[in-house]
Coordinates of C-alpha atoms and ligand atoms in Angstrom, one line a residue:
X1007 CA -0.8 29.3 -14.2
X1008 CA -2.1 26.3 -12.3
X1009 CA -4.8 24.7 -13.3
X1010 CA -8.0 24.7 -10.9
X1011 CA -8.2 20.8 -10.5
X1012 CA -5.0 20.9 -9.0
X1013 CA -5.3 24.3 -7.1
X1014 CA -8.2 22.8 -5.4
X1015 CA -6.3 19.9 -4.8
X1016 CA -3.2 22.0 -3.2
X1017 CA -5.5 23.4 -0.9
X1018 CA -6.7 20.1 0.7
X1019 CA -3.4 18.5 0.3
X1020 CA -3.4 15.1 2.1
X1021 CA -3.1 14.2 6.1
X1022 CA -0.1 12.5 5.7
X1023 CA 1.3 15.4 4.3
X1024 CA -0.1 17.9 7.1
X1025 CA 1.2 15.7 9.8
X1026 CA 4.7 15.6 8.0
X1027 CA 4.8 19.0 8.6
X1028 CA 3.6 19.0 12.2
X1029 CA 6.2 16.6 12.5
X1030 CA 9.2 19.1 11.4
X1031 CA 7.4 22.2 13.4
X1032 CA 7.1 20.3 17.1
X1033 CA 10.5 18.4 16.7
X1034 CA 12.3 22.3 16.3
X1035 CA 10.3 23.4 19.1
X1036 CA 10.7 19.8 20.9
X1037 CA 14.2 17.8 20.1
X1038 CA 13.8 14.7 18.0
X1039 CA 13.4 12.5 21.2
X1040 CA 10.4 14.5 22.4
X1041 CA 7.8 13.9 19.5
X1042 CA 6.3 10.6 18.7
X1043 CA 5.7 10.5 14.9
X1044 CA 3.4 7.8 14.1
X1045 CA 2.5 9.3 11.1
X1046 CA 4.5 8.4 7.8
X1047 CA 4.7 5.2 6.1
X1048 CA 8.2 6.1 5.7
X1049 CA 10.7 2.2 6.0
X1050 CA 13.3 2.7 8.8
X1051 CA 15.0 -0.3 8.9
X1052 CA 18.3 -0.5 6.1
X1053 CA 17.5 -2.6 3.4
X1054 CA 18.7 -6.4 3.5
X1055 CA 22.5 -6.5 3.9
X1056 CA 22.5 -8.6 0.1
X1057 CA 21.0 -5.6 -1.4
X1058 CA 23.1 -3.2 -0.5
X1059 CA 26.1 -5.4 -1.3
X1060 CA 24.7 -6.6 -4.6
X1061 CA 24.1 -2.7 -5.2
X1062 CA 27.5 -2.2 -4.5
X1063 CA 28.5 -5.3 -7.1
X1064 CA 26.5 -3.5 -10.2
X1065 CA 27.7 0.1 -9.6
X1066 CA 31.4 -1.7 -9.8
X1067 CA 30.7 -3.9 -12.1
X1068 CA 29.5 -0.8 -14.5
X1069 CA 27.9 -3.1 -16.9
X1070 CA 27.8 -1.4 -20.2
X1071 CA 23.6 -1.9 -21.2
X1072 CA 22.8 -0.7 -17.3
X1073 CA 22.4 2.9 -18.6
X1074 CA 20.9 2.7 -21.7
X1075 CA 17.4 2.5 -22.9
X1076 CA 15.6 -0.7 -23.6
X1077 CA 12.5 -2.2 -23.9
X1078 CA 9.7 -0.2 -22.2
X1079 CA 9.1 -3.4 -20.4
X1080 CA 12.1 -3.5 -18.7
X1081 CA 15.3 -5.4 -19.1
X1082 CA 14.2 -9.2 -20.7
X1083 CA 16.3 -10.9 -18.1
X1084 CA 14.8 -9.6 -15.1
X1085 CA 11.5 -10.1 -16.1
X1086 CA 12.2 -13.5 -16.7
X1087 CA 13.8 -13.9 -13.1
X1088 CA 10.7 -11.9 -11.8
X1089 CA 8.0 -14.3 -13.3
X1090 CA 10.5 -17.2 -12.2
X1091 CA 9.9 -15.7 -8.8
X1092 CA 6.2 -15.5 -8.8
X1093 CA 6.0 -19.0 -10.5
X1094 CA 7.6 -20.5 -7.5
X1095 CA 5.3 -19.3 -5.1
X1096 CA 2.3 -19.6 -7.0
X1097 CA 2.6 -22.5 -9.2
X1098 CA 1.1 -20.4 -12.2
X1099 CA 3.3 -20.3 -15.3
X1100 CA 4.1 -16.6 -15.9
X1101 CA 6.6 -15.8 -18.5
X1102 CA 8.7 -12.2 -19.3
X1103 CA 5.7 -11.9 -21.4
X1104 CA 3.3 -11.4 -18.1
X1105 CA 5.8 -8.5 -16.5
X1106 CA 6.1 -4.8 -16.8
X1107 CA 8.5 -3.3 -14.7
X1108 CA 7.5 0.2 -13.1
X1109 CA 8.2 3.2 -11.3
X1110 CA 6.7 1.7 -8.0
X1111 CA 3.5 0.6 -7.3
X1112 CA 2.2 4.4 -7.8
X1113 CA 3.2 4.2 -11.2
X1114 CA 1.8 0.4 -11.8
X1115 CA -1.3 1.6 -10.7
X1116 CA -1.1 4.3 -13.1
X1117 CA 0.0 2.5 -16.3
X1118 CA -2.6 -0.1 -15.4
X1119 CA -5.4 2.5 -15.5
X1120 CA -4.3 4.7 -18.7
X1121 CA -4.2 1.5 -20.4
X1122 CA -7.9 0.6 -19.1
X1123 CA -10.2 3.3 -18.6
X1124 CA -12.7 5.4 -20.9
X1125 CA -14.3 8.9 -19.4
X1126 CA -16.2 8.2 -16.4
X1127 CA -15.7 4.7 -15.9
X1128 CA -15.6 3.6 -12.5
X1129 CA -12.9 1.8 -10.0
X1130 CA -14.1 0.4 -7.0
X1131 CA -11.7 0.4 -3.6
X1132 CA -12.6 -0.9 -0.4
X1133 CA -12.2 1.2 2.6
X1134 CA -10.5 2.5 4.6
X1135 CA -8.4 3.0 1.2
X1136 CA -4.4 4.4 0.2
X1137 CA -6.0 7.8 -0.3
X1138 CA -4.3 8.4 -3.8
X1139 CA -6.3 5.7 -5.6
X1140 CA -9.0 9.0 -6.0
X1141 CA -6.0 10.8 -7.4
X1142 CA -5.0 7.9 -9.8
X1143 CA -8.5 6.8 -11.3
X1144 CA -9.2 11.2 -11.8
X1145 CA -6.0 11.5 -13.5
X1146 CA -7.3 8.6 -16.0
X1147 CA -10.8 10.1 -16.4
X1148 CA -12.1 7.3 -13.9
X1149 CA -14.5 7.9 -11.1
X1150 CA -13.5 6.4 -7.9
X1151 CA -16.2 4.3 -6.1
X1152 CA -16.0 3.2 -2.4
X1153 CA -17.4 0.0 -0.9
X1154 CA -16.7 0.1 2.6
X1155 CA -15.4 -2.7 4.5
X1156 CA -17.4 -5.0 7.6
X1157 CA -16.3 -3.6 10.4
X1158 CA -14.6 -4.5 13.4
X1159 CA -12.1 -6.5 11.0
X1160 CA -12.3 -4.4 8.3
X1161 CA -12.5 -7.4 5.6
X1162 CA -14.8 -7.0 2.0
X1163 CA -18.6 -6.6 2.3
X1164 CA -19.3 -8.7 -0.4
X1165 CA -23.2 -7.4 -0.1
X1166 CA -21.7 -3.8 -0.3
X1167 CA -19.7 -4.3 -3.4
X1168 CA -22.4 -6.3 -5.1
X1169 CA -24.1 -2.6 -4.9
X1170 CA -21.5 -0.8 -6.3
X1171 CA -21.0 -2.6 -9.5
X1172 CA -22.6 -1.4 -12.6
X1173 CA -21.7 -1.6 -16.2
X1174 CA -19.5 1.0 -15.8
X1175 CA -17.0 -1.0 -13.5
X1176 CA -13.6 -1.4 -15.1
X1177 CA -11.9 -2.2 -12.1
X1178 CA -11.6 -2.8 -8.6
X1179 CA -8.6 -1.9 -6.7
X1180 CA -8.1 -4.8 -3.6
X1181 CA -4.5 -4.0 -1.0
X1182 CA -4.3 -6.6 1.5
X1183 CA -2.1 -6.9 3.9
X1184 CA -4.2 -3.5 4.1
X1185 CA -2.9 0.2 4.5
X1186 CA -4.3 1.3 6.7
X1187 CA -5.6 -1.3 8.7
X1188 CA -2.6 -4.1 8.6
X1189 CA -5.5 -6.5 8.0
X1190 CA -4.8 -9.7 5.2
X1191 CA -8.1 -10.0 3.6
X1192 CA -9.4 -13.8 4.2
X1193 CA -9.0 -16.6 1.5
X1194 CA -12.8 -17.3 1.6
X1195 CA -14.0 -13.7 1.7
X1196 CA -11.7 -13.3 -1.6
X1197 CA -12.9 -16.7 -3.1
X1198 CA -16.9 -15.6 -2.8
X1199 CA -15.8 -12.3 -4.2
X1200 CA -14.4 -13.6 -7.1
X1201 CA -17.5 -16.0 -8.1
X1202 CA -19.5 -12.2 -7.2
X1203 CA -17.0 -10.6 -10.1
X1204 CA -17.8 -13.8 -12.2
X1205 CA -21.4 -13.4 -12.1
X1206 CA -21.9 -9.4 -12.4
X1207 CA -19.2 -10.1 -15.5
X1208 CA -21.6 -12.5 -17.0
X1209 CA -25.0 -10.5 -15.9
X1210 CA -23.7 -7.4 -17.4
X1211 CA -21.5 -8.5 -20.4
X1212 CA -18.4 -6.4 -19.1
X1213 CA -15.1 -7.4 -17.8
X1214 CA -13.4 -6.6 -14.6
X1215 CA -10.1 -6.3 -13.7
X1216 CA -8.6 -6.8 -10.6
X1217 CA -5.8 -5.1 -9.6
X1218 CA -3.9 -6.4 -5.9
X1219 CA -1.8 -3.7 -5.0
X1220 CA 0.5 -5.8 -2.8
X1221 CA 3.4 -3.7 -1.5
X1222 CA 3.1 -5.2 2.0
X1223 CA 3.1 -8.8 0.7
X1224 CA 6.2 -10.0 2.1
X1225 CA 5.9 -8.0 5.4
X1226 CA 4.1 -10.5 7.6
X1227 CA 3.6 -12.1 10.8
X1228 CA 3.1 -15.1 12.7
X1229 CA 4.0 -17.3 9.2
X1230 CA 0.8 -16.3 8.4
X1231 CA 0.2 -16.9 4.2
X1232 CA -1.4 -14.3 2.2
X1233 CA -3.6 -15.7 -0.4
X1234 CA -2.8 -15.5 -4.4
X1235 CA -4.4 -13.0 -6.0
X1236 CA -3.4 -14.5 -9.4
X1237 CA -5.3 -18.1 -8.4
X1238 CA -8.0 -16.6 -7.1
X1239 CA -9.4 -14.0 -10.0
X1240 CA -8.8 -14.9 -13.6
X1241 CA -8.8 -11.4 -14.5
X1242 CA -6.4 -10.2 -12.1
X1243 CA -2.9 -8.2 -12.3
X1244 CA -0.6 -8.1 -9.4
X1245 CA 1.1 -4.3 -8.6
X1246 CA 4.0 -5.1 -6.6
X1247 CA 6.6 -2.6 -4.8
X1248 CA 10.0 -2.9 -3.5
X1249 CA 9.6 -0.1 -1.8
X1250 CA 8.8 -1.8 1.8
X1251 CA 10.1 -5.1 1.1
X1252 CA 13.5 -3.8 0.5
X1253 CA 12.8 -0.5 1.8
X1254 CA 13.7 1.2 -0.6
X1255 CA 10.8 3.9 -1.3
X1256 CA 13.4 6.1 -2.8
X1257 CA 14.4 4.1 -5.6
X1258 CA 10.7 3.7 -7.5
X1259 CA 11.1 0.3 -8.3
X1260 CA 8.1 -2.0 -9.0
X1261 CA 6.0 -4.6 -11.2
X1262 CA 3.0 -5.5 -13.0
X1263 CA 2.3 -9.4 -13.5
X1264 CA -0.7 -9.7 -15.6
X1265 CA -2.6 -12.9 -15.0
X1266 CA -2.1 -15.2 -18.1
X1267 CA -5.7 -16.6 -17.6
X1268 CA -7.0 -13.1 -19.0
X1269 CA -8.3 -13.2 -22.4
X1270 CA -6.7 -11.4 -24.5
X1271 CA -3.6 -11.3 -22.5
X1272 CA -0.9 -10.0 -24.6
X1273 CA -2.7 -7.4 -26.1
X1274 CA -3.6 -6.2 -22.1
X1275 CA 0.2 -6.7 -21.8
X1276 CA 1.3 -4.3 -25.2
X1277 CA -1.5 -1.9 -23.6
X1278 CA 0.6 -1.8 -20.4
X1279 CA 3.9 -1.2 -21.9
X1280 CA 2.0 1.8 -24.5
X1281 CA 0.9 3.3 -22.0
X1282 CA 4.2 3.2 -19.7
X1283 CA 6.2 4.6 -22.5
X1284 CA 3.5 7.6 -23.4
X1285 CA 2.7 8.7 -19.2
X1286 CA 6.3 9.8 -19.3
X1287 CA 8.0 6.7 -17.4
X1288 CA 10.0 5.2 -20.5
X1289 CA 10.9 2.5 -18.5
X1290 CA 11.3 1.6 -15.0
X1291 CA 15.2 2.5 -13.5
X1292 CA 17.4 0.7 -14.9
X1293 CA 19.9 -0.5 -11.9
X1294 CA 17.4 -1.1 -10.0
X1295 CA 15.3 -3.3 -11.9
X1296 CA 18.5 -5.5 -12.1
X1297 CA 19.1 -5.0 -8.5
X1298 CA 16.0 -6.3 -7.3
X1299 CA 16.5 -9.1 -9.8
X1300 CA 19.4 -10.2 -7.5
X1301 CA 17.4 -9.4 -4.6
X1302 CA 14.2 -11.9 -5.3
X1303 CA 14.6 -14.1 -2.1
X1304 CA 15.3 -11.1 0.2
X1305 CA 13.2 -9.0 2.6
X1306 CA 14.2 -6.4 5.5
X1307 CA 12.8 -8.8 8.4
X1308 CA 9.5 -8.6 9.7
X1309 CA 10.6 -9.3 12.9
X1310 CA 11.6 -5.9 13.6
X1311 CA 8.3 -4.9 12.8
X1312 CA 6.3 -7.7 14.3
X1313 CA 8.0 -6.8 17.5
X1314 CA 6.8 -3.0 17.5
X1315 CA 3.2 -4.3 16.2
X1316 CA 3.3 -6.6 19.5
X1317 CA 4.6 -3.3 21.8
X1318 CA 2.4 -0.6 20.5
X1319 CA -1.0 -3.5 20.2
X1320 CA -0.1 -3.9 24.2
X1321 CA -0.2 -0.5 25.0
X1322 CA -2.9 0.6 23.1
X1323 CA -5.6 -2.2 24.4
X1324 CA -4.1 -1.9 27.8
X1325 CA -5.1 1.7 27.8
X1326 CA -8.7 0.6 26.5
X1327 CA -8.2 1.5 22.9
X1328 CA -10.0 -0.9 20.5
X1329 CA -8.1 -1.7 17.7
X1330 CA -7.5 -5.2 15.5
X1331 CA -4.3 -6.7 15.9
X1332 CA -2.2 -6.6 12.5
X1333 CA -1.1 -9.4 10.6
X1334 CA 1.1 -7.4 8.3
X1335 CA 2.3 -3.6 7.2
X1336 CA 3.3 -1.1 9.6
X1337 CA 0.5 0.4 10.6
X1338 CA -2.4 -0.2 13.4
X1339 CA -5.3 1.2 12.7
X1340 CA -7.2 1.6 16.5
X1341 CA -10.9 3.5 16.9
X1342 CA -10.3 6.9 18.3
X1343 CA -11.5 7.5 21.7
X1344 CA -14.5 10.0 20.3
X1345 CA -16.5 10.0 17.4
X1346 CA -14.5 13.2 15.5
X1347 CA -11.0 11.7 14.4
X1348 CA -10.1 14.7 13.3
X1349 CA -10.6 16.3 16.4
X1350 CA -9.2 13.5 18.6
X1351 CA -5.6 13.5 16.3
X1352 CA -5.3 17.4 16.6
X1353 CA -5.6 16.8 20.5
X1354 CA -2.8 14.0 20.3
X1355 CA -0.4 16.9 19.1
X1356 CA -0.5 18.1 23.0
X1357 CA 1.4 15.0 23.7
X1358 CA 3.9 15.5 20.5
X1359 CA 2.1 11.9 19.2
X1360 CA 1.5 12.0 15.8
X1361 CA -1.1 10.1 13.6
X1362 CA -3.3 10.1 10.6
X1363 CA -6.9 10.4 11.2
X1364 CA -8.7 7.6 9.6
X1365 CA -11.0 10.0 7.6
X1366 CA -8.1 10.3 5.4
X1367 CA -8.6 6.7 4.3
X1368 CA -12.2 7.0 3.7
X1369 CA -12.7 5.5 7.1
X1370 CA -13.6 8.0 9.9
X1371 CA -13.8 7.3 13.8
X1372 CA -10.3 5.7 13.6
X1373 CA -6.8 7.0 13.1
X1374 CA -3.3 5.5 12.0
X1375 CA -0.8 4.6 13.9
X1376 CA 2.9 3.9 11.5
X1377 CA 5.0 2.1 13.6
X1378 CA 8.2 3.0 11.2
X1379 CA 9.5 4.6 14.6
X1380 CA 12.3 2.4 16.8
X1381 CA 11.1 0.4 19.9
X1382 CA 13.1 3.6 21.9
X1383 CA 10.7 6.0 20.8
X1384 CA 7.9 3.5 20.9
X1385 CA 9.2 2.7 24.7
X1386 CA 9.5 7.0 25.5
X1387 CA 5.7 7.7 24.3
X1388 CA 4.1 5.6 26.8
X1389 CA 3.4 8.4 28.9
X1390 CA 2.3 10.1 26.0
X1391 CA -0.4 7.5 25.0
X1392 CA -0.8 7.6 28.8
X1393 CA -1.9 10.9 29.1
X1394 CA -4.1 11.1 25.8
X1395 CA -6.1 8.2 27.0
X1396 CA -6.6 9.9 30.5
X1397 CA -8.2 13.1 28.8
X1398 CA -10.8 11.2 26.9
X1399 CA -11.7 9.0 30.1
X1400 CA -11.8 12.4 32.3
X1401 CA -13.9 13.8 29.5
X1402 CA -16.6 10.7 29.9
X1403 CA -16.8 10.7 33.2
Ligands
PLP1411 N1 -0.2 1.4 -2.4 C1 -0.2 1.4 -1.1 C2 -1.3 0.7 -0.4 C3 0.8 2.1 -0.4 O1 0.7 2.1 1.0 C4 1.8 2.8 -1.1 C5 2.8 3.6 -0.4 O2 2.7 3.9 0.8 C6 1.8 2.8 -2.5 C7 0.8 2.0 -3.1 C8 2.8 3.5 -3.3 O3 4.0 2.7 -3.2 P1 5.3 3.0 -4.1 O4 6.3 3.6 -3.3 O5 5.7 1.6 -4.6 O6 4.8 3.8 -5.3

């Protein structure tokens, strides 16, 4: 019955996915408190204490147009605070007109690319990568292209991706702060990419979009500012998630704001909202879209998370790991201590740690470390990271 795209794809189902079920196998054999699963993306914190009471308001308040259908859009009001929003911290001026609600960032990322792509046109990531852009451009009849980032601090090779553009570039997909690396890519680096875009755009008489998958946006440390997308790159759309923010992965709640500077705007817009309707969404869910439009100036704190990043960054270069120190997300991204990732992950499963080797981000060498774990668990795997890190010195020696 299955078709053999996906029956190939079932059979080298992701890492995340194989570590999630690690996960459930060691922790019956184990206890809960005896494995260290570092591996999901998965929000542990409870969202803001204002969500969950303004949740509470609309399920009492039982307004009559919650349930219905409406514009594939999404409700007119909430886009208008949601461009509001944006406006504020951009100084752009985004109307209703610029927003598509969505079913997460997942399905932004979809609409954007029914709505964009022809067979075999190409999207450019940077890695390491969120491994299900591949899955995304192939389900749109795209062809996935990586340009991989500098390395120790993982930001854009603008020399790389110069490369990698030809005139069958529709796209390129940028995430900073980045999964997996927790790295916000810098304001200059994105600035000289944009005048690269500009000029490839011009040489080759094509247009490309850029689409800043930004579901970490809000989660980050040290004050530090992440630079706007939407002031840097004229043709640019913002995918945004609540699913972190408010963590809230559960609910599939989401935007696109299009950059009004694109020619042609609107008709990119009514493209959008076709191609929402016709991939099955309809519309984006309904109380939640007008939740998070009472939710705008709220975040779970990123204190909770900063204070992890600050725990496990200690440990890990204490022990000799190299590894960048985050500036956002939940997630550290440290070299593994021998070349084979793979290999060095499977060995971590003899101290109940679990990660997510970095070749399943297009990046091997490294792995992924989620820190959506509490600091009690984070505290109890010391010995654990302890005893890893002794094998691999014992082995060089
Ligand atoms: N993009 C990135 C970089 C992610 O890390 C994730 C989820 O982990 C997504 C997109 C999908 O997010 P959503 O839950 O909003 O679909």
């Amino acid at each position: 019955m299955l078709s053999k795209k996906i029956s190939d794809k079932l059979g080298n189902s992701s890492w995340i996915r194989a570590m999630f079920e690690q996960g459930i196998k060691l922790r019956k054999i184990y206890g809960d408190d005896k494995v260290y699963d570092f591996s999901l993306g998965n929000p542990d914190p409870q969202p803001p204490i204002e969500t969950k009471e303004a949740l509470r308001k609309l399920v009492i308040d039982d307004s009559p147009e919650l349930h219905k259908y409406m514009s594939n859009a999404g409700f007119l009001d909430v886009r208008e605070k949601v461009a509001f929003h944006i406006n504020k911290e951009t100084g752009l001026d985004l109307t209703a007109e610029n927003i598509i609600m969505t079913v997460g960032a997942a399905g932004a990322i979809n609409v954007i690319l029914k709505a964009i792509l022809e067979q075999d046109d190409e999207v450019i990531a940077l890695s390491p990568y969120f491994v299900d852009y591949g899955s995304y451009v192939d389900n749109h009849g795209g062809k996935l292209v990586l340009s991989p980032c500098t390395k120790p601090d993982f930001q854009p090779d603008l020399l790389d991706l110069e490369k990698r553009i030809t005139p069958k570039t529709k796209a390129i997909i940028i995430n900073s702060p980045n999964n997996p690396t927790g790295v916000i890519y810098k304001e200059e680096v994105l600035k000289n990419m944009a005048k690269l875009l500009e000029d490839k755009e011009k040489e080759l008489g094509t247009e490309i979009l850029v689409i800043s998958d930004e579901p970490y946006v809000k989660l980050v440390y040290d004050g530090v500012k992440v630079p706007s997308i939407l002031n840097i790159f004229k043709n640019s759309a913002i995918v945004y998630s609540y699913s972190k923010s408010l963590a809230i992965p559960g609910e599939r709640i989401g935007y696109i704001a299009v950059n009004p500077a694109i020619k042609d705007a609107s008709r990119l817009v009514a493209g959008l909202v076709f191609a929402n309707r016709v991939l099955g969404f309809v519309n984006a869910p309904g109380l939640f879209q007008k939740l998070i439009a009472e939710s705008l100036d709220h975040t779970v704190d990123p204190k909770i998370y900063q204070e992890r990043r600050d725990k496990l960054f200690d440990i890990l270069t204490s022990l000799g790991f190299e590894c960048i120190k985050p500036e956002g997300t939940f997630y550290l991204f440290p070299k593994a201590l021998i070349e084979d990732d793979i290999a060095f992950v499977k060995h971590a499963l003899k101290y109940n740690l679990l990660f997510v080797p970095g070749s399943g981000f297009g990046c091997p060498g490294y792995f992924r470390i989620s820190y959506c774990v509490d600091m009690k668990t984070i505290e109890n795997s010391i010995p654990a990271f302890e005893a890893l890190a002794n094998d691999f010195k014992n082995m060089e020696t």
